[in-house]
Amino acid sequence: MSEPRRVALALGSGGARGFAHIGVVQVLEERGFEIAAVAGSSMGALVGGVLAAGRLKEFTDWAVTLKQRDVLRLIDPKWASPGAMAADRLINHLNDFLTGTEIEHLPIPYTAVATDLVARREVWFQRGLLSSAIRASIAIPGLITPVVVGGRLLADGGLLNPVPIEPTAAAAADLTVAVSLQAPRPVQETAGPVRATAAPQRSGDWRERLRQVFGRSGPGGDIVPGERAVDVALPGDLRIADVVTFSLDAMQDMIARYRMAGLPPDIRIAVPVDACRVLDFHRAAEMVSLGRDLATRALAAAGR
């Protein structure tokens, strides 16, 4: 019997970490796997859509050249709008790759998952303009403005389905590979509630935790007399994007674990949440390399 080679691919949400999806696809293709179907939320919808359209190489060649100034131009800040950024320039640039492509004409079956904010339900785009479906799916609440498609107010698909395996369930595939952008928690850090005290603590008790989160010695504020951590300023480099994405990552991690428990993939590849910030699109080359490394290890562990 020949080795299973047809893969249904579920690509998760998580901003710029989603460039790791490209590395995963590269490794699968290099090893002779055929992508039989792809579904994605948010950045997973973007990478999956370009893949399904057969334009992943051109997209990757462009993405790895992005600098921070290029990213700022593409995301098009709109500070007075329902989101901080419009991302219209990014979608216009994607149109250069997609040229009016319709989902039903793609060579690979594709689903972009978005969230209907009013009806509080998933929307699966499997027909219509690919660029419009991607734009709806990438609308990170608070950061990228939502859109209206078909009378629905739509935002990031990761709100309800961070790693959309379900749309690929009917695919004629031998394996399901899911790529989550919320890596499992460390063994010492469970998902259960933490019983904590709101009483003042010595500075050493909280500095190490902030160091793990922000990758430096601690917050930018001064410690009150006696080194009691009551009146400490927030970290000096904490941005609204960080607060929004930390919140979304916490929510999506929980949702993804419950949903994948009900429909587990054959192979799960997990990208650490601290690999990069959600808007660090200028780190594409680094994320592609990380995706390649994680995919290689996951396939080896699965004997593939």
C-alpha atoms as one frame of an Amber mdcrd trajectory, in Angstrom:
protein
   0.000   0.000   0.000   1.377   3.418  -0.934   2.118   5.945   1.786  -0.672
   8.529   2.350   0.246  11.699   0.467  -2.915  13.828   0.147  -3.127  16.461
   2.867  -6.022  18.599   4.096  -4.468  21.720   5.555  -5.974  23.922   8.295
  -4.093  27.188   8.788  -4.642  29.155  11.976  -4.939  32.827  12.888  -2.266
  34.868  14.625  -1.078  37.850  12.597   2.506  37.956  11.350   3.243  34.579
  12.932   1.170  33.253  10.041   4.119  33.616   7.687   5.216  30.361   9.330
   2.422  28.725   7.306   4.548  29.302   4.207   7.431  27.327   5.669   5.094
  24.473   6.580   3.724  24.326   3.026   7.228  24.396   1.576   8.293  21.383
   3.643   5.134  19.428   2.800   5.588  20.035  -0.914   9.296  19.223  -0.823
   8.436  15.874   0.745   5.976  15.039  -1.982   2.712  15.741  -0.179  -0.185
  17.044  -2.261  -2.435  19.701  -0.769  -5.953  18.341  -1.339  -7.803  21.141
   0.469  -6.982  24.195   2.538  -8.978  26.231   5.047  -7.771  29.234   6.968
  -8.683  31.908   9.471  -7.150  35.388   9.343  -3.505  35.091   8.265  -4.184
  31.433   7.560  -6.876  32.504   5.096  -4.427  34.848   3.392  -1.597  32.321
   3.010  -4.046  29.538   2.182  -5.724  31.651  -0.478  -2.474  32.547  -2.192
  -1.463  28.872  -2.022  -4.749  27.704  -3.527  -4.356  30.267  -6.312  -0.923
  28.868  -7.176   0.848  32.136  -6.345   2.602  31.251  -3.095   6.141  31.610
  -4.456   5.524  35.104  -5.827   3.812  36.112  -2.592   6.692  34.738  -0.501
   9.318  36.495  -2.618   7.479  39.762  -1.994   6.799  39.179   1.721  10.405
  38.443   2.697  11.496  41.830   1.310   9.107  43.841   3.514  10.607  46.457
   5.803   8.839  48.152   8.709   8.140  51.270   6.626   6.583  49.091   3.912
   4.277  47.465   6.476   3.092  50.848   7.757   2.178  51.904   4.229   0.314
  48.660   3.554  -1.794  48.558   6.708  -2.970  52.155   6.157  -3.641  53.573
   9.689  -7.189  54.937  10.215  -7.224  56.113  13.810 -10.818  57.397  13.813
 -12.328  54.262  12.248 -13.777  51.081  13.856 -10.263  49.607  13.692  -6.830
  51.148  13.814  -5.993  50.089  10.260  -7.899  49.681   7.008  -5.481  47.273
   5.251  -6.979  48.302   1.896  -3.534  48.821   0.396  -2.557  45.307   1.427
  -5.639  43.895  -0.290  -4.982  46.022  -3.358  -1.482  44.592  -3.485  -2.877
  41.079  -3.093  -5.049  41.736  -6.114  -1.834  41.961  -8.109  -1.274  38.303
  -7.210  -4.898  37.178  -7.379  -6.195  39.220 -10.375  -9.902  38.853  -9.632
  -9.656  35.157  -8.809 -12.886  33.457  -7.737 -12.775  30.777  -5.057 -14.855
  28.246  -6.988 -12.303  28.289  -9.810  -9.263  27.593  -7.636  -7.321  24.390
  -8.409  -7.314  23.520  -4.682 -10.599  23.507  -2.691 -10.416  26.486  -0.340
 -12.357  27.967   2.563 -11.791  31.329   4.234 -13.399  31.561   7.661 -14.729
  34.881   8.960 -16.941  35.827  11.912 -20.347  37.476  11.605 -20.143  39.898
  14.533 -23.892  40.527  14.724 -25.119  36.945  14.308 -22.155  35.584  16.338
 -21.515  32.732  13.945 -18.864  31.519  11.507 -19.055  32.380   7.828 -17.335
  30.017   5.392 -16.392  31.590   2.080 -16.235  28.878  -0.582 -17.455  30.950
  -3.525 -16.925  34.494  -4.773 -13.940  36.824  -4.920 -10.926  35.405  -3.139
  -9.573  38.826  -2.162 -12.894  39.807  -0.544 -13.006  36.586   1.465  -9.445
  37.134   2.672 -10.155  40.755   3.620 -13.106  39.676   5.763 -11.116  36.953
   7.503  -8.106  39.145   8.417 -10.109  41.891  10.166  -8.549  41.595  13.642
 -10.953  43.330  16.071  -9.587  46.631  17.331  -6.725  46.594  14.842  -8.076
  46.080  11.306 -11.462  47.482  10.351 -14.316  45.004   9.821 -16.046  44.783
   6.443 -19.595  44.243   5.212 -20.071  41.398   2.741 -23.527  40.165   1.768
 -25.120  42.314   4.476 -22.978  40.768   7.211 -20.547  42.683   9.439 -17.474
  40.460   9.279 -14.246  40.192  11.234 -11.415  37.776  11.973 -12.388  34.115
  11.595 -10.137  33.264  14.530 -12.672  34.725  16.944 -14.762  31.557  16.664
 -12.513  29.100  14.819  -8.787  29.792  15.253  -7.700  26.606  13.412 -10.518
  25.690  10.986 -10.326  21.928  10.511 -14.078  21.423   9.976 -14.229  22.920
   6.434 -11.700  20.305   5.264 -13.542  17.323   6.769 -15.144  16.313   3.463
 -11.896  16.542   1.494 -10.524  13.430  -0.192  -7.378  13.509   1.917  -5.234
  10.928   3.680  -4.010  13.245   6.430  -5.160  16.397   8.164  -2.400  18.804
   9.120  -3.340  21.705  11.397  -1.028  24.666  11.944  -1.828  26.584  15.115
  -0.248  29.944  15.861  -0.852  29.448  19.586   1.682  26.865  20.728   0.767
  24.611  23.670   1.413  25.980  27.124   4.621  24.997  28.899   4.191  21.911
  31.077   4.609  24.004  34.233   1.896  26.462  33.143  -1.511  24.801  33.105
  -4.705  26.280  31.697  -6.509  26.011  35.018  -7.405  29.024  37.167  -4.653
  30.608  39.221  -5.446  31.416  42.833  -3.602  34.659  43.407  -3.498  37.464
  45.922  -4.069  41.133  45.229  -1.842  42.023  48.163   1.462  43.840  47.495
   4.363  41.569  46.532   8.119  41.881  46.509   9.480  43.054  43.177  11.284
  39.786  42.488   7.980  37.903  42.429   6.654  39.740  39.393   9.777  40.931
  37.554  10.631  37.448  36.302   7.140  36.920  34.908   7.235  40.227  33.031
  10.693  39.325  31.750   9.247  36.142  30.233   6.424  38.078  28.554   8.328
  41.126  27.303  11.785  39.649  26.899  13.543  42.184  29.104  14.220  43.039
  32.717  10.764  44.305  33.614   8.390  47.250  33.313   9.519  50.759  32.641
   8.047  52.252  35.815   9.657  52.923  39.176   9.165  50.698  42.199   7.519
  52.334  45.167   9.541  52.658  48.389  10.214  49.286  50.014  10.067  47.542
  46.612   6.398  46.714  46.917   4.749  46.101  43.542   1.649  48.195  44.106
   2.157  51.341  42.074   4.303  50.204  39.158   3.963  51.786  35.722   3.020
  49.606  32.796   5.869  48.400  30.574   7.146  51.343  28.560   6.913  49.528
  25.213   3.435  48.058  25.763   1.261  49.013  22.775  -2.481  48.803  22.217
  -1.771  46.173  19.571  -0.067  44.077  22.260  -3.010  44.376  24.654  -5.486
  43.427  21.911  -3.437  40.506  20.652  -2.555  39.151  24.095  -6.292  39.137
  24.779  -7.149  37.456  21.483  -4.378  34.883  21.879  -5.686  33.918  25.325
  -9.203  33.482  23.943  -8.151  31.683  20.767  -5.852  29.305  22.611  -8.777
  28.111  24.725 -11.189  27.859  21.766  -8.681  26.014  19.582  -7.929  23.428
  22.270 -11.610  22.649  22.772 -12.352  22.476  19.052  -9.351  20.303  18.211
 -10.234  17.967  21.055 -13.495  17.279  19.232 -11.905  16.972  15.797  -8.190
  16.256  16.260  -5.846  16.564  13.279  -3.442  13.785  12.343  -0.506  16.180
  12.691  -0.506  19.408  14.659   2.196  22.022  14.133   2.240  24.783  16.745
   4.006  28.133  16.427   4.916  29.823  19.746   2.880  32.930  20.539   6.062
  34.820  21.382   7.684  34.108  17.996   6.842  37.672  16.937   4.268  40.388
  17.485   1.052  40.321  15.522   2.010  43.245  13.256   5.672  42.284  12.761
   5.122  41.575   9.081   8.675  42.703   8.345   9.863  39.461  10.002   8.436
  37.240   7.271  11.723  35.527   6.396  12.290  34.599  10.049   8.770  33.197
  10.394   9.044  31.182   7.164  12.242  29.620   8.506  10.557  28.868  11.833
   7.638  27.210  10.026  10.042  25.015   8.085  11.807  23.927  11.269   8.590
  23.193  13.162   7.099  21.268  10.225  10.244  19.166   9.839  10.173  18.238
  13.517   6.428  17.525  13.569   6.624  15.258  10.500   9.600  13.419  11.967
   7.737  12.872  15.237   4.792  11.485  13.243   7.076   9.182  11.257   6.474
  11.099   8.022
